mmCIF file of C-alpha atoms in Angstrom:
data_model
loop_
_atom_site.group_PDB
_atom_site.id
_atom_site.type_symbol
_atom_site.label_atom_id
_atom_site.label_comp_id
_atom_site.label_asym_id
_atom_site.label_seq_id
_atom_site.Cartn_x
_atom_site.Cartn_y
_atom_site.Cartn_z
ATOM 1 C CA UNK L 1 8.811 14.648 -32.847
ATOM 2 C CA UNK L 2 9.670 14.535 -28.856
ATOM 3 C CA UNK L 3 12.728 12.910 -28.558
ATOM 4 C CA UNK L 4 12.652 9.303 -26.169
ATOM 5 C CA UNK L 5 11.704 9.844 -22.784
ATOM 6 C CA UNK L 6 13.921 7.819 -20.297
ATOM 7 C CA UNK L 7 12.396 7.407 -16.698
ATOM 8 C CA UNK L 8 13.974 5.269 -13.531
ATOM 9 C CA UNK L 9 11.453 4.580 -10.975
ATOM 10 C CA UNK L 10 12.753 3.040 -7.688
ATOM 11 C CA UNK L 11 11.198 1.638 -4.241
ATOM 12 C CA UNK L 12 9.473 -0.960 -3.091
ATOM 13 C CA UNK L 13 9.415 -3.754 -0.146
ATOM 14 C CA UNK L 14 5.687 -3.482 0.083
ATOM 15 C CA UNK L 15 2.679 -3.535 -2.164
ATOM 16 C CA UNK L 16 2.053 -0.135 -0.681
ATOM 17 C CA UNK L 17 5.031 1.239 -2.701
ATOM 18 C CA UNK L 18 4.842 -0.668 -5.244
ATOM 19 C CA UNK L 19 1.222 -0.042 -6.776
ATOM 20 C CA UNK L 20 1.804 3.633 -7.199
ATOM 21 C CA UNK L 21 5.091 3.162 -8.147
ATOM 22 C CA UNK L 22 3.506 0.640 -11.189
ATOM 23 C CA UNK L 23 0.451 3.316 -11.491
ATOM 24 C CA UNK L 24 3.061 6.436 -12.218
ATOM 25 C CA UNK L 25 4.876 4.592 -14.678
ATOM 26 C CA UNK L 26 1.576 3.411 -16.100
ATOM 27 C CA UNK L 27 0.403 7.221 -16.218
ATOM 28 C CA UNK L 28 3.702 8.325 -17.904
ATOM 29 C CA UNK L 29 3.142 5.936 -20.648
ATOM 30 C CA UNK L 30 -0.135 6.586 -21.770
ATOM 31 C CA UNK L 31 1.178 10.075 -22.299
ATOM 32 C CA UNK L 32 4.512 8.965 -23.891
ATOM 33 C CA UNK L 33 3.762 5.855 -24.997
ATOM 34 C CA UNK L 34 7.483 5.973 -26.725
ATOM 35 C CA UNK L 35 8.640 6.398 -22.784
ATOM 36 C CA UNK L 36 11.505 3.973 -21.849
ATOM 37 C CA UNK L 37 11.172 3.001 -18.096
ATOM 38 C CA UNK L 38 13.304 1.230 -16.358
ATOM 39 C CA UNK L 39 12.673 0.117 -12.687
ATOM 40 C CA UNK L 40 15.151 -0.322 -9.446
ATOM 41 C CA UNK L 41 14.211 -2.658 -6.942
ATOM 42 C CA UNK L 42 15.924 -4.559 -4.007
ATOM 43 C CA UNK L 43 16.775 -7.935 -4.060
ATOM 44 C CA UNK L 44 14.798 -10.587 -2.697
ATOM 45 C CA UNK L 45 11.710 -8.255 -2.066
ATOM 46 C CA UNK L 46 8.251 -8.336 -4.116
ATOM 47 C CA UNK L 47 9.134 -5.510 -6.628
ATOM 48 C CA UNK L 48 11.387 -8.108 -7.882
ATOM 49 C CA UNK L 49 8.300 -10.235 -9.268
ATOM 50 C CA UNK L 50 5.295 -7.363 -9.226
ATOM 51 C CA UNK L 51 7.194 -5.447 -11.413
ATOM 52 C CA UNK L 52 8.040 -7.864 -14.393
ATOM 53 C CA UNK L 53 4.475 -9.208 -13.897
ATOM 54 C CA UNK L 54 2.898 -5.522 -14.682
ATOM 55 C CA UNK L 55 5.097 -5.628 -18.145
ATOM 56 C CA UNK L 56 8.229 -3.316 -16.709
ATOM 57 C CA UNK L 57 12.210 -4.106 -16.710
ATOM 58 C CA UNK L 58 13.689 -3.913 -13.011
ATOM 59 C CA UNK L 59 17.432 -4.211 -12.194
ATOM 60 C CA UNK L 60 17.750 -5.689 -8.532
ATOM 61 C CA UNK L 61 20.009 -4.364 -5.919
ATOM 62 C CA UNK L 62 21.663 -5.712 -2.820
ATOM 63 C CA UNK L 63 20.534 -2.923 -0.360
ATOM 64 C CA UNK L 64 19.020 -3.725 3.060
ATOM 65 C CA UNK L 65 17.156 -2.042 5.761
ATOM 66 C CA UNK L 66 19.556 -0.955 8.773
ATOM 67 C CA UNK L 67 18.926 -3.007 11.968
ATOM 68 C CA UNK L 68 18.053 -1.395 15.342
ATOM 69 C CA UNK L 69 19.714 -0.368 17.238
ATOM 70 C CA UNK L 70 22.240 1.764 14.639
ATOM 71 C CA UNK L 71 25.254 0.960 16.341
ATOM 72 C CA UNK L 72 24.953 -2.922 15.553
ATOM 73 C CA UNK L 73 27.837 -4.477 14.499
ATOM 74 C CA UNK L 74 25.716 -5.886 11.553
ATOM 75 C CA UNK L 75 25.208 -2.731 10.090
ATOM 76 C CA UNK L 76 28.865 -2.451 8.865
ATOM 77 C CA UNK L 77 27.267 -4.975 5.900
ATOM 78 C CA UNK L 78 24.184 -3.073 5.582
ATOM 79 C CA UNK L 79 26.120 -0.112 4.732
ATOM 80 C CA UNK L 80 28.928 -1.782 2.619
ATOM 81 C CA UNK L 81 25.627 -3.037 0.517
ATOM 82 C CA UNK L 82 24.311 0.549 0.714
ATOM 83 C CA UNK L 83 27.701 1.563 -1.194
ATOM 84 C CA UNK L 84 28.077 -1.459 -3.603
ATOM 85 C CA UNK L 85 24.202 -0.412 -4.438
ATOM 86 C CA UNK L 86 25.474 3.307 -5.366
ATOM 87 C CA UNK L 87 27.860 2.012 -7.473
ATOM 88 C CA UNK L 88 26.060 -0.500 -9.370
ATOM 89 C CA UNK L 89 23.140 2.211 -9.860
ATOM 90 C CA UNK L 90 25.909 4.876 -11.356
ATOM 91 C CA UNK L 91 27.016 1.862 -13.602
ATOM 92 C CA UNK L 92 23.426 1.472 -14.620
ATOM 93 C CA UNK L 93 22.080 5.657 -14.613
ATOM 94 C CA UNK L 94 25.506 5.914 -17.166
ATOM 95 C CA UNK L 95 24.325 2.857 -19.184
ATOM 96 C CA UNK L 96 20.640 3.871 -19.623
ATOM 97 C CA UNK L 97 20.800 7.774 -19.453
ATOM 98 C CA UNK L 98 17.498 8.446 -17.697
ATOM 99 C CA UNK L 99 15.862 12.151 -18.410
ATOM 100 C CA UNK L 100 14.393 11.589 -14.767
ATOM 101 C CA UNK L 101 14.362 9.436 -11.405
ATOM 102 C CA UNK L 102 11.434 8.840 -9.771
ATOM 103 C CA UNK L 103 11.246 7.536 -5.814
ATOM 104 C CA UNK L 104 8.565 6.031 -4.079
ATOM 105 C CA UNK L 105 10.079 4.921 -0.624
ATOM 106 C CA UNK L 106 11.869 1.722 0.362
ATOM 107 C CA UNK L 107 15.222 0.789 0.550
ATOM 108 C CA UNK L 108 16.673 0.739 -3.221
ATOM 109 C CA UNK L 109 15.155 4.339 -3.747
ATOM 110 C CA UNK L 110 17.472 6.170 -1.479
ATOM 111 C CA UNK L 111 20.739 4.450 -3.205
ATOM 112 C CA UNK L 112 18.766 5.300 -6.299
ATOM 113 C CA UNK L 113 18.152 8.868 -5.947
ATOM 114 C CA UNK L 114 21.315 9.464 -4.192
ATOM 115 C CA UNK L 115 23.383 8.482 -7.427
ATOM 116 C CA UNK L 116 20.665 10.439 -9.523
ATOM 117 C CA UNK L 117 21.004 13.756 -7.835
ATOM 118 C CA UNK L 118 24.982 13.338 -7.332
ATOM 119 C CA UNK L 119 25.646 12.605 -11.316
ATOM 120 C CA UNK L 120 22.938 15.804 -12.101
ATOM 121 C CA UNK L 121 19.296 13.619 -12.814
ATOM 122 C CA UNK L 122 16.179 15.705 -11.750
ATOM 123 C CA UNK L 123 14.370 13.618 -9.173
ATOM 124 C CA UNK L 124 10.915 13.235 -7.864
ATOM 125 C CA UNK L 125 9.840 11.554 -4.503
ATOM 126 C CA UNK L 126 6.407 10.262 -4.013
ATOM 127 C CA UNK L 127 5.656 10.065 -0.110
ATOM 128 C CA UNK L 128 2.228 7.498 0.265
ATOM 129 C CA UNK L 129 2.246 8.464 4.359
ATOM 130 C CA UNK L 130 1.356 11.054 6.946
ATOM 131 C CA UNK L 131 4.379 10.348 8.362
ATOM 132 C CA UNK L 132 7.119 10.737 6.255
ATOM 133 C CA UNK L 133 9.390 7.663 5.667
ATOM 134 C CA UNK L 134 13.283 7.770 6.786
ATOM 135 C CA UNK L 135 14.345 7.373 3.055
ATOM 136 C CA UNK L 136 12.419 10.113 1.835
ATOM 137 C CA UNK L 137 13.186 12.198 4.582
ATOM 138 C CA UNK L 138 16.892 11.678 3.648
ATOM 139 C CA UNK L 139 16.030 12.734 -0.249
ATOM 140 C CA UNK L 140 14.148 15.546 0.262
ATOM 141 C CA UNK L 141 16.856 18.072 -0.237
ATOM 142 C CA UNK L 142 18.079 16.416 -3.503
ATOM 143 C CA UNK L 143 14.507 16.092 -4.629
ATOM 144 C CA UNK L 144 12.905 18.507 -7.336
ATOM 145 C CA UNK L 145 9.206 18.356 -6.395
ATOM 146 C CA UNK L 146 7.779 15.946 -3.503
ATOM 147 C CA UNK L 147 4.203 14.771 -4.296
ATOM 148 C CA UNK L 148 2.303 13.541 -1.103
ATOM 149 C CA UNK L 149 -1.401 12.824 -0.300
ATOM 150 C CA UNK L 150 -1.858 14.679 3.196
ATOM 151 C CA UNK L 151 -1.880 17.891 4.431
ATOM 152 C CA UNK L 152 0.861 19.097 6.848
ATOM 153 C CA UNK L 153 3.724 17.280 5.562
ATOM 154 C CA UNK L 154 5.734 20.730 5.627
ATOM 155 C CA UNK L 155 7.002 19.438 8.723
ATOM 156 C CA UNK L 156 9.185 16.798 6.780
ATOM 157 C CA UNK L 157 9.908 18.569 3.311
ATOM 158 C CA UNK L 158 10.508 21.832 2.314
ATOM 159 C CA UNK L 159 6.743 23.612 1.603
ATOM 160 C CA UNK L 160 8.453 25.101 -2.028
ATOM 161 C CA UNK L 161 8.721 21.470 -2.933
ATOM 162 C CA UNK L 162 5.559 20.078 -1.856
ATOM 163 C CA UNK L 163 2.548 19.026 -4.432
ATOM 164 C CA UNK L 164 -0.386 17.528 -2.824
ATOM 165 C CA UNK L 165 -1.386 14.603 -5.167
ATOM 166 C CA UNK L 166 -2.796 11.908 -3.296
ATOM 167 C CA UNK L 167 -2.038 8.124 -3.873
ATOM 168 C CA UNK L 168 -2.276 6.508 -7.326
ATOM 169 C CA UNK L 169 -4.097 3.209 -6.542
ATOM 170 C CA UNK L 170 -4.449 0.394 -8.552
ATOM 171 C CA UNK L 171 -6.484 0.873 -12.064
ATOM 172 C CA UNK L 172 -8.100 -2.720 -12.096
ATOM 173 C CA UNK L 173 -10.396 -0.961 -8.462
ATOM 174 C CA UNK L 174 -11.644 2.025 -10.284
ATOM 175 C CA UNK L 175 -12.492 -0.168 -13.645
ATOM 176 C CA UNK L 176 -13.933 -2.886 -12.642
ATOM 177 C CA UNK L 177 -17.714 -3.510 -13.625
ATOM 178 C CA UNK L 178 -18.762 -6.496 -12.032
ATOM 179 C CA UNK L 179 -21.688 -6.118 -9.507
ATOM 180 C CA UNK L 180 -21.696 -6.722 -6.201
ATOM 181 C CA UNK L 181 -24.295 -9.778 -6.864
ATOM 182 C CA UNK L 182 -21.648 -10.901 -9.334
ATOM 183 C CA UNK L 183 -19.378 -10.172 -6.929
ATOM 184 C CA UNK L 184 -20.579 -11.766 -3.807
ATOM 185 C CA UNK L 185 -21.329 -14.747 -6.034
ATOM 186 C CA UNK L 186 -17.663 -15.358 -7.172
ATOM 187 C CA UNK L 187 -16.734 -16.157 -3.800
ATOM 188 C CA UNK L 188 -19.999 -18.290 -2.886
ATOM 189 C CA UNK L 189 -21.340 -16.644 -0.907
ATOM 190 C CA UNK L 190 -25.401 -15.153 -0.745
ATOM 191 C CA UNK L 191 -25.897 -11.664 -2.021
ATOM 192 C CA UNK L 192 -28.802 -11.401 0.363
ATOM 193 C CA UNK L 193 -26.740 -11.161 3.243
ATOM 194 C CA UNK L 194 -24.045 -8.434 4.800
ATOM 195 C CA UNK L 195 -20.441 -8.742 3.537
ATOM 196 C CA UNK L 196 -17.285 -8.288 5.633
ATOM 197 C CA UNK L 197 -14.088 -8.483 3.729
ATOM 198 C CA UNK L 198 -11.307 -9.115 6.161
ATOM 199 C CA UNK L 199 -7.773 -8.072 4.174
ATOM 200 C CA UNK L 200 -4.345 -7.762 7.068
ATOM 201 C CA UNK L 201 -1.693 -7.533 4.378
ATOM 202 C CA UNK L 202 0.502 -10.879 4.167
ATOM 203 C CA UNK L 203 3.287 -10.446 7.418
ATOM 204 C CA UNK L 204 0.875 -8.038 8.451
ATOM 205 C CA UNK L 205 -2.336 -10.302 8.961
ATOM 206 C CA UNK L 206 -1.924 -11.666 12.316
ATOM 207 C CA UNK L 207 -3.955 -10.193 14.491
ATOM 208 C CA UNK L 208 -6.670 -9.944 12.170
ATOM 209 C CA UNK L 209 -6.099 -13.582 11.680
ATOM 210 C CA UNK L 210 -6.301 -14.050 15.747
ATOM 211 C CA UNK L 211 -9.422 -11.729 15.440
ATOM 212 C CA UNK L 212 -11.217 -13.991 13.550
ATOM 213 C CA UNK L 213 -10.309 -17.013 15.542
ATOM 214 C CA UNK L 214 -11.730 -16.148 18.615
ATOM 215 C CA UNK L 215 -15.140 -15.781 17.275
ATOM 216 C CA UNK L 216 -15.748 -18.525 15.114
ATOM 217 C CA UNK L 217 -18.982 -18.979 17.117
ATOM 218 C CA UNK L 218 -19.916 -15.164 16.502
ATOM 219 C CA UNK L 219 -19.199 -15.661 13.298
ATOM 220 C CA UNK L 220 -21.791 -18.722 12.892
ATOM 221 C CA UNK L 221 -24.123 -17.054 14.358
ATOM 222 C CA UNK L 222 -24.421 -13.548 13.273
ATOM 223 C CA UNK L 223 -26.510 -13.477 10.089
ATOM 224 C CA UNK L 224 -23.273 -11.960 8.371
ATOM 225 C CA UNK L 225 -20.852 -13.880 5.686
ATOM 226 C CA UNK L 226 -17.337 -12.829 5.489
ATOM 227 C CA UNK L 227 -14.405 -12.594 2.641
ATOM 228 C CA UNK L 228 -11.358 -13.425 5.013
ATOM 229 C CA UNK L 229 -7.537 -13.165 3.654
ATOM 230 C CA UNK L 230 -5.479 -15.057 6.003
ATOM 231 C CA UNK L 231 -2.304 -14.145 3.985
ATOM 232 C CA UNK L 232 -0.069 -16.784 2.725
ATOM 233 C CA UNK L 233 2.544 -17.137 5.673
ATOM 234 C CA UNK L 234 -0.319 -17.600 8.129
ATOM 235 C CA UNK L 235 -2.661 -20.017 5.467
ATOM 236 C CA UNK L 236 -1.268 -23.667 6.683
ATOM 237 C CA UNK L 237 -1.537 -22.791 10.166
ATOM 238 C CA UNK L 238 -5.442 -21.766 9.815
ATOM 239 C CA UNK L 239 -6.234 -24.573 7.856
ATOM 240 C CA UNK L 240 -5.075 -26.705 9.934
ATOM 241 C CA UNK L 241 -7.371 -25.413 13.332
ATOM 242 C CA UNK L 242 -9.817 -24.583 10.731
ATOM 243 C CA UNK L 243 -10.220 -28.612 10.735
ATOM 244 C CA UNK L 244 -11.012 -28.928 13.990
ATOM 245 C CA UNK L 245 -14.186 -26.721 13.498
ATOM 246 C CA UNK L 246 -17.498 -27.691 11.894
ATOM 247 C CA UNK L 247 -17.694 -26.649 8.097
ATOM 248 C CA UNK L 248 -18.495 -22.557 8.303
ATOM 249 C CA UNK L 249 -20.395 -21.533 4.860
ATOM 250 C CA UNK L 250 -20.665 -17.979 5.485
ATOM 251 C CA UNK L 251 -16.595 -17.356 6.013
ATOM 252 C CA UNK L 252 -14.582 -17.823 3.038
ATOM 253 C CA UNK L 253 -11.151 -18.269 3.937
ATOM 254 C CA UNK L 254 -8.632 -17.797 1.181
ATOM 255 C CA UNK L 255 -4.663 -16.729 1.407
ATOM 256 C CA UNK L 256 -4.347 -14.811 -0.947
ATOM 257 C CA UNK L 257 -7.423 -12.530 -3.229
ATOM 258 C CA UNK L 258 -5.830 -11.737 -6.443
ATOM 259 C CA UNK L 259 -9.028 -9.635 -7.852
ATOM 260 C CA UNK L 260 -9.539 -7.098 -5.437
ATOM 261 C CA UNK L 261 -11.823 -5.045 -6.973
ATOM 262 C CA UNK L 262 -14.189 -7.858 -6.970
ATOM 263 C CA UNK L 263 -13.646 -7.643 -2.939
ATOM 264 C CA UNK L 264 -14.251 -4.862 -2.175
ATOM 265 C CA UNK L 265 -17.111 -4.594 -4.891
ATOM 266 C CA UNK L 266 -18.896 -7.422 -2.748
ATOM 267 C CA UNK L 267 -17.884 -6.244 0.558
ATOM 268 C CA UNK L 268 -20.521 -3.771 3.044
ATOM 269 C CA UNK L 269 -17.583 -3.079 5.233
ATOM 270 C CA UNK L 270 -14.069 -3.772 5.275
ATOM 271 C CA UNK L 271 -11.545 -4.758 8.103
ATOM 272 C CA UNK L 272 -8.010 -3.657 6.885
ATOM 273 C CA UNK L 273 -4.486 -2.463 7.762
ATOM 274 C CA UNK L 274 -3.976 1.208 7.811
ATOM 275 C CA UNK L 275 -1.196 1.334 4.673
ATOM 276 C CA UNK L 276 -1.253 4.667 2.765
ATOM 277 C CA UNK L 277 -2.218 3.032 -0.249
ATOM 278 C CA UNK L 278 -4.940 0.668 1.180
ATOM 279 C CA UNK L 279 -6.577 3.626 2.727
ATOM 280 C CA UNK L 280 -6.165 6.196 -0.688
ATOM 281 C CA UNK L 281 -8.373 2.983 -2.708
ATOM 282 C CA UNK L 282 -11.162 3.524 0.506
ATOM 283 C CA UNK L 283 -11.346 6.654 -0.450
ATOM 284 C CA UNK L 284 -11.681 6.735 -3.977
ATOM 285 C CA UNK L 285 -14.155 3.474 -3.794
ATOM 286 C CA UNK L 286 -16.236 4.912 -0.755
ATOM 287 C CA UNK L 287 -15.842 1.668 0.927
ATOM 288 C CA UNK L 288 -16.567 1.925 4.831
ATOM 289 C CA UNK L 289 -13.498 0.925 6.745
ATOM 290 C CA UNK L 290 -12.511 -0.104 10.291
ATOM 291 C CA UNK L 291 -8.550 0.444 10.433
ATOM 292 C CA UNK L 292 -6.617 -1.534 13.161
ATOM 293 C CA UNK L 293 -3.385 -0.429 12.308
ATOM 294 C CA UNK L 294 -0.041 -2.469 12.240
ATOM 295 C CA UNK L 295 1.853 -1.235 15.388
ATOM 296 C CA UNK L 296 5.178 -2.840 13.805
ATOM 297 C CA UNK L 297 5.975 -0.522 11.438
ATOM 298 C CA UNK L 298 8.297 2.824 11.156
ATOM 299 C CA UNK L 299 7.167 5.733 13.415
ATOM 300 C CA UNK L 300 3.917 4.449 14.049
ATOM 301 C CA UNK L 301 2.584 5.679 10.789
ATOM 302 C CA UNK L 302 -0.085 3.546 10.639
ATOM 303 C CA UNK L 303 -1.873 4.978 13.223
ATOM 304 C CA UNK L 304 -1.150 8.528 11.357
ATOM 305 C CA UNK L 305 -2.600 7.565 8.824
ATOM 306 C CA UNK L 306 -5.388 5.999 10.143
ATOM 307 C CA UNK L 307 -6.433 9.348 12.432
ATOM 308 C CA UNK L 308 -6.505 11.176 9.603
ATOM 309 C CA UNK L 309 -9.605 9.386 8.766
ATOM 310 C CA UNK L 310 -10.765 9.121 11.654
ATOM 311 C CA UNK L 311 -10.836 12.231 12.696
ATOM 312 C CA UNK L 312 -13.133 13.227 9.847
ATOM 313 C CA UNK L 313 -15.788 10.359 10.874
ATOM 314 C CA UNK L 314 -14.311 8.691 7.556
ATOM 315 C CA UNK L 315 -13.123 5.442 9.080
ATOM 316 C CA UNK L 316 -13.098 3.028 12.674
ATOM 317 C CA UNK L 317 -10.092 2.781 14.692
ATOM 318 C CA UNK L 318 -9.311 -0.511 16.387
ATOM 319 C CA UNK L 319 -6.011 -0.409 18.241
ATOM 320 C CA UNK L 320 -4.331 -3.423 17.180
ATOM 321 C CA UNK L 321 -3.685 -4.939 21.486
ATOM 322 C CA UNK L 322 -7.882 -4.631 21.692
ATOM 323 C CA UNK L 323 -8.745 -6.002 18.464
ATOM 324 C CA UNK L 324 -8.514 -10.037 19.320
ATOM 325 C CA UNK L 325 -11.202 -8.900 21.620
ATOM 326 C CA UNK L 326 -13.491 -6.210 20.395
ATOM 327 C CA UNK L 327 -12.797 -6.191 16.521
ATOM 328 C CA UNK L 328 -15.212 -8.765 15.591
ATOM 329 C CA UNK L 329 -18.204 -7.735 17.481
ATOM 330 C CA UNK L 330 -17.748 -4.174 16.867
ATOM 331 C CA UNK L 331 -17.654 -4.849 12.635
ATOM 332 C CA UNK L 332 -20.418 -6.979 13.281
ATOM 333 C CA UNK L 333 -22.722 -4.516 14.753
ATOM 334 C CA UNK L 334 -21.690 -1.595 12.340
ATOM 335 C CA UNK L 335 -22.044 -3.602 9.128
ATOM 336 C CA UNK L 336 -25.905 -4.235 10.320
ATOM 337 C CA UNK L 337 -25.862 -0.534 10.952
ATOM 338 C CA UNK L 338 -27.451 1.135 7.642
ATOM 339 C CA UNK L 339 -27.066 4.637 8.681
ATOM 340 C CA UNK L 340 -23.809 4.392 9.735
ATOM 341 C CA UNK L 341 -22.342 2.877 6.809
ATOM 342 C CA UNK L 342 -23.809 5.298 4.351
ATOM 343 C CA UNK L 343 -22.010 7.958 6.868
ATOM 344 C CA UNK L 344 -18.717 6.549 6.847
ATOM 345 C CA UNK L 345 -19.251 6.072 3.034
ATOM 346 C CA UNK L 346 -19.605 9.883 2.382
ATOM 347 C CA UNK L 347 -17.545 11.090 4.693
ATOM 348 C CA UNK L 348 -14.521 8.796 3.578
ATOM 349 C CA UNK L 349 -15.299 9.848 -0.082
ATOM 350 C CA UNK L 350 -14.870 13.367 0.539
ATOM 351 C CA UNK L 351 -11.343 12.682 1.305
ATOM 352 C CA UNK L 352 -10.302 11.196 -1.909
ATOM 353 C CA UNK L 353 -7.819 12.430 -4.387
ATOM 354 C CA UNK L 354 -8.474 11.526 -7.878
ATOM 355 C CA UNK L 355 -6.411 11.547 -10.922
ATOM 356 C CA UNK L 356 -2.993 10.849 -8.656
ATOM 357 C CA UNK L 357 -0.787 8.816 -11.004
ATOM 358 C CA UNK L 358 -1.635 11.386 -13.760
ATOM 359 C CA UNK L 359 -0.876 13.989 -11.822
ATOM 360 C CA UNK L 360 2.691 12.627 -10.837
ATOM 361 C CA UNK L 361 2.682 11.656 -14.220
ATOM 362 C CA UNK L 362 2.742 15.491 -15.514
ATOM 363 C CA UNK L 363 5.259 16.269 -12.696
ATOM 364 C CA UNK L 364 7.693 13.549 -13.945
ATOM 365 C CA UNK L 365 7.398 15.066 -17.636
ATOM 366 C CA UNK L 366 8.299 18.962 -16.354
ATOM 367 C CA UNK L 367 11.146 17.576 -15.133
ATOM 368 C CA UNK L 368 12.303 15.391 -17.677
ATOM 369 C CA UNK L 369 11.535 18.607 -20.021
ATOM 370 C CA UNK L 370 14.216 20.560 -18.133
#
């Protein structure tokens, strides 16, 4: 009889780390279903409701992001919360003896992982970009084995380290069995007629949001219906000029889509963010994608990711300034396009990595073996 596996999985701030970091531990119990796994999250950001929603315990820590430029004075607190975090994560590694620590980016994972490796805990880091985040970066040398989903990242971790895995994506994508008829008809819309599903993140959604806007007339009359997710923060606001327009039928505006799979199931073409994790469920799905990438985020690795795509005819790049402009009329045009989207469709298939989380999964139960 294996004795009780005991796992610590940390990250988060975004959905994009916190998906695959729900997917792994997902993965490690339906090989161990006797697998004790404890999450560590950071106050006040979504892992701290995500996680308890997807059936997991997470103990919440008071670490923060530091603030450009470095040499702020209010980065004396950020790191004093950086060191309380250390010490409340030794108080908990001690209390719940974990076999393993697993890190998937974001601010609690490198107080995390630092305690882990410093008190003797094998450790795995899960990097979702093509640019490698600052945390990781930081962990790499106390890390065991580094799983990533892109070639090249040698130039951030050491090559002996490095297992390309891919990203695990959310289960409910790959299982759902609704039909795109089905689909398109959960959302009212006409199955007879050429889907775009418009999806900027939540913070992120803005100038997909202003995209939209600006063509409300396009939008009436192109012969195309559209799935558009304003995000919450930016809902009231659209509403509200939404008013001063004539009723639209073929644009469904919602904040927030909780059944993805459905989505995408009913969408020809999809307008997204570039996010690791977005772009690994394009791939597995086939779903044609143009990418305008968030220029607000950490080394531009949005746009990384998105080239790597694109330079493989797999995706559409929009740079973010041009897209209030162009973005609608180019989708437009493409979606109506059959030969084109049954290009991008293959092409962006061939890049997918299947299996990911299980993959990890085996990874995480070598080391916890050792």
């Amino acid at each position: 009889m294996d004795k009780e596996l005991r796992v610590i999985v940390s990250g988060g701030g975004t959905g994009g780390h916190i998906f695959p970091a729900v997917s792994i531990a997902n993965a490690i119990k339906a090989k161990r279903p006797e697998a004790k796994i404890l999450f560590v999250g950071a106050l006040g950001r979504m892992e701290m409701q995500r996680v308890p929603a997807a059936g997991y315990e997470i103990k919440g820590l008071p670490v923060r992001g530091f603030i450009r430029p470095l040499w702020s004075p209010r980065n004396i607190g950020v790191a004093l919360d950086f060191l309380k975090s250390k010490r409340m994560v030794r108080s908990t590694i001690k209390e719940f003896r974990p076999d393993v620590a697993v890190g998937v980016g974001g601010y609690a994972s490198g107080a995390t992982l630092d305690a882990a490796s410093a008190m003797g805990i094998p450790c795995l880091i899960q990097e979702q970009n093509s640019y490698a985040g600052v945390t990781n970066k930081m962990l790499a040398k106390k890390a065991a084995k580094i799983c990533v989903a892109y070639d090249g990242m040698e130039r951030f971790f050491p090559a002996d380290k490095i297992i390309k895995t891919g990203n695990p994506v959310r289960q409910s994508l790959l299982e759902t069995t609704i039909t795109r008829e089905e689909a398109i008809k959960s959302f009212g819309l006409d199955p007879q007629k050429k889907t775009i599903l418009l999806v900027g993140g939540s913070l992120g959604a803005r100038t997909i949001n202003e995209s939209v806007m600006r063509h409300l007339d396009l939008v009436e009359s192109s012969g195309v219906q559209f799935i558009w997710q304003t995000g919450k923060y930016y809902s009231a606001a659209i509403a509200e000029q939404m008013k001063a327009h004539k009723p639209l039928p073929m644009l469904k505006v919602t904040d927030f889509i909780a059944d993805m799979g459905a989505a995408y199931k009913a969408a020809d073409l999809v307008i997204s963010r570039a996010g690791a994790s977005s772009i690994s469920e394009f791939c597995l799905i086939g779903k044609p994608v143009v990418l305008v990438p968030s220029p607000n985020v950490a080394e531009d690795h949005q746009t990384k990711n998105a080239m790597a795509l694109v330079n493989e005819d797999a995706a559409i790049y929009v740079k973010d300034v041009d897209a209030p402009q162009t973005l609608l009329p180019l989708a437009i045009d493409t979606v109506k396009d059959e030969e084109r989207l049954a290009q991008l469709a293959a092409n962006v298939k061939k890049l997918a990595l299947p299996d990911s989380a299980d993959i990890i999964a085996d990874e995480v139960l070598k080391l916890a073996g050792k």
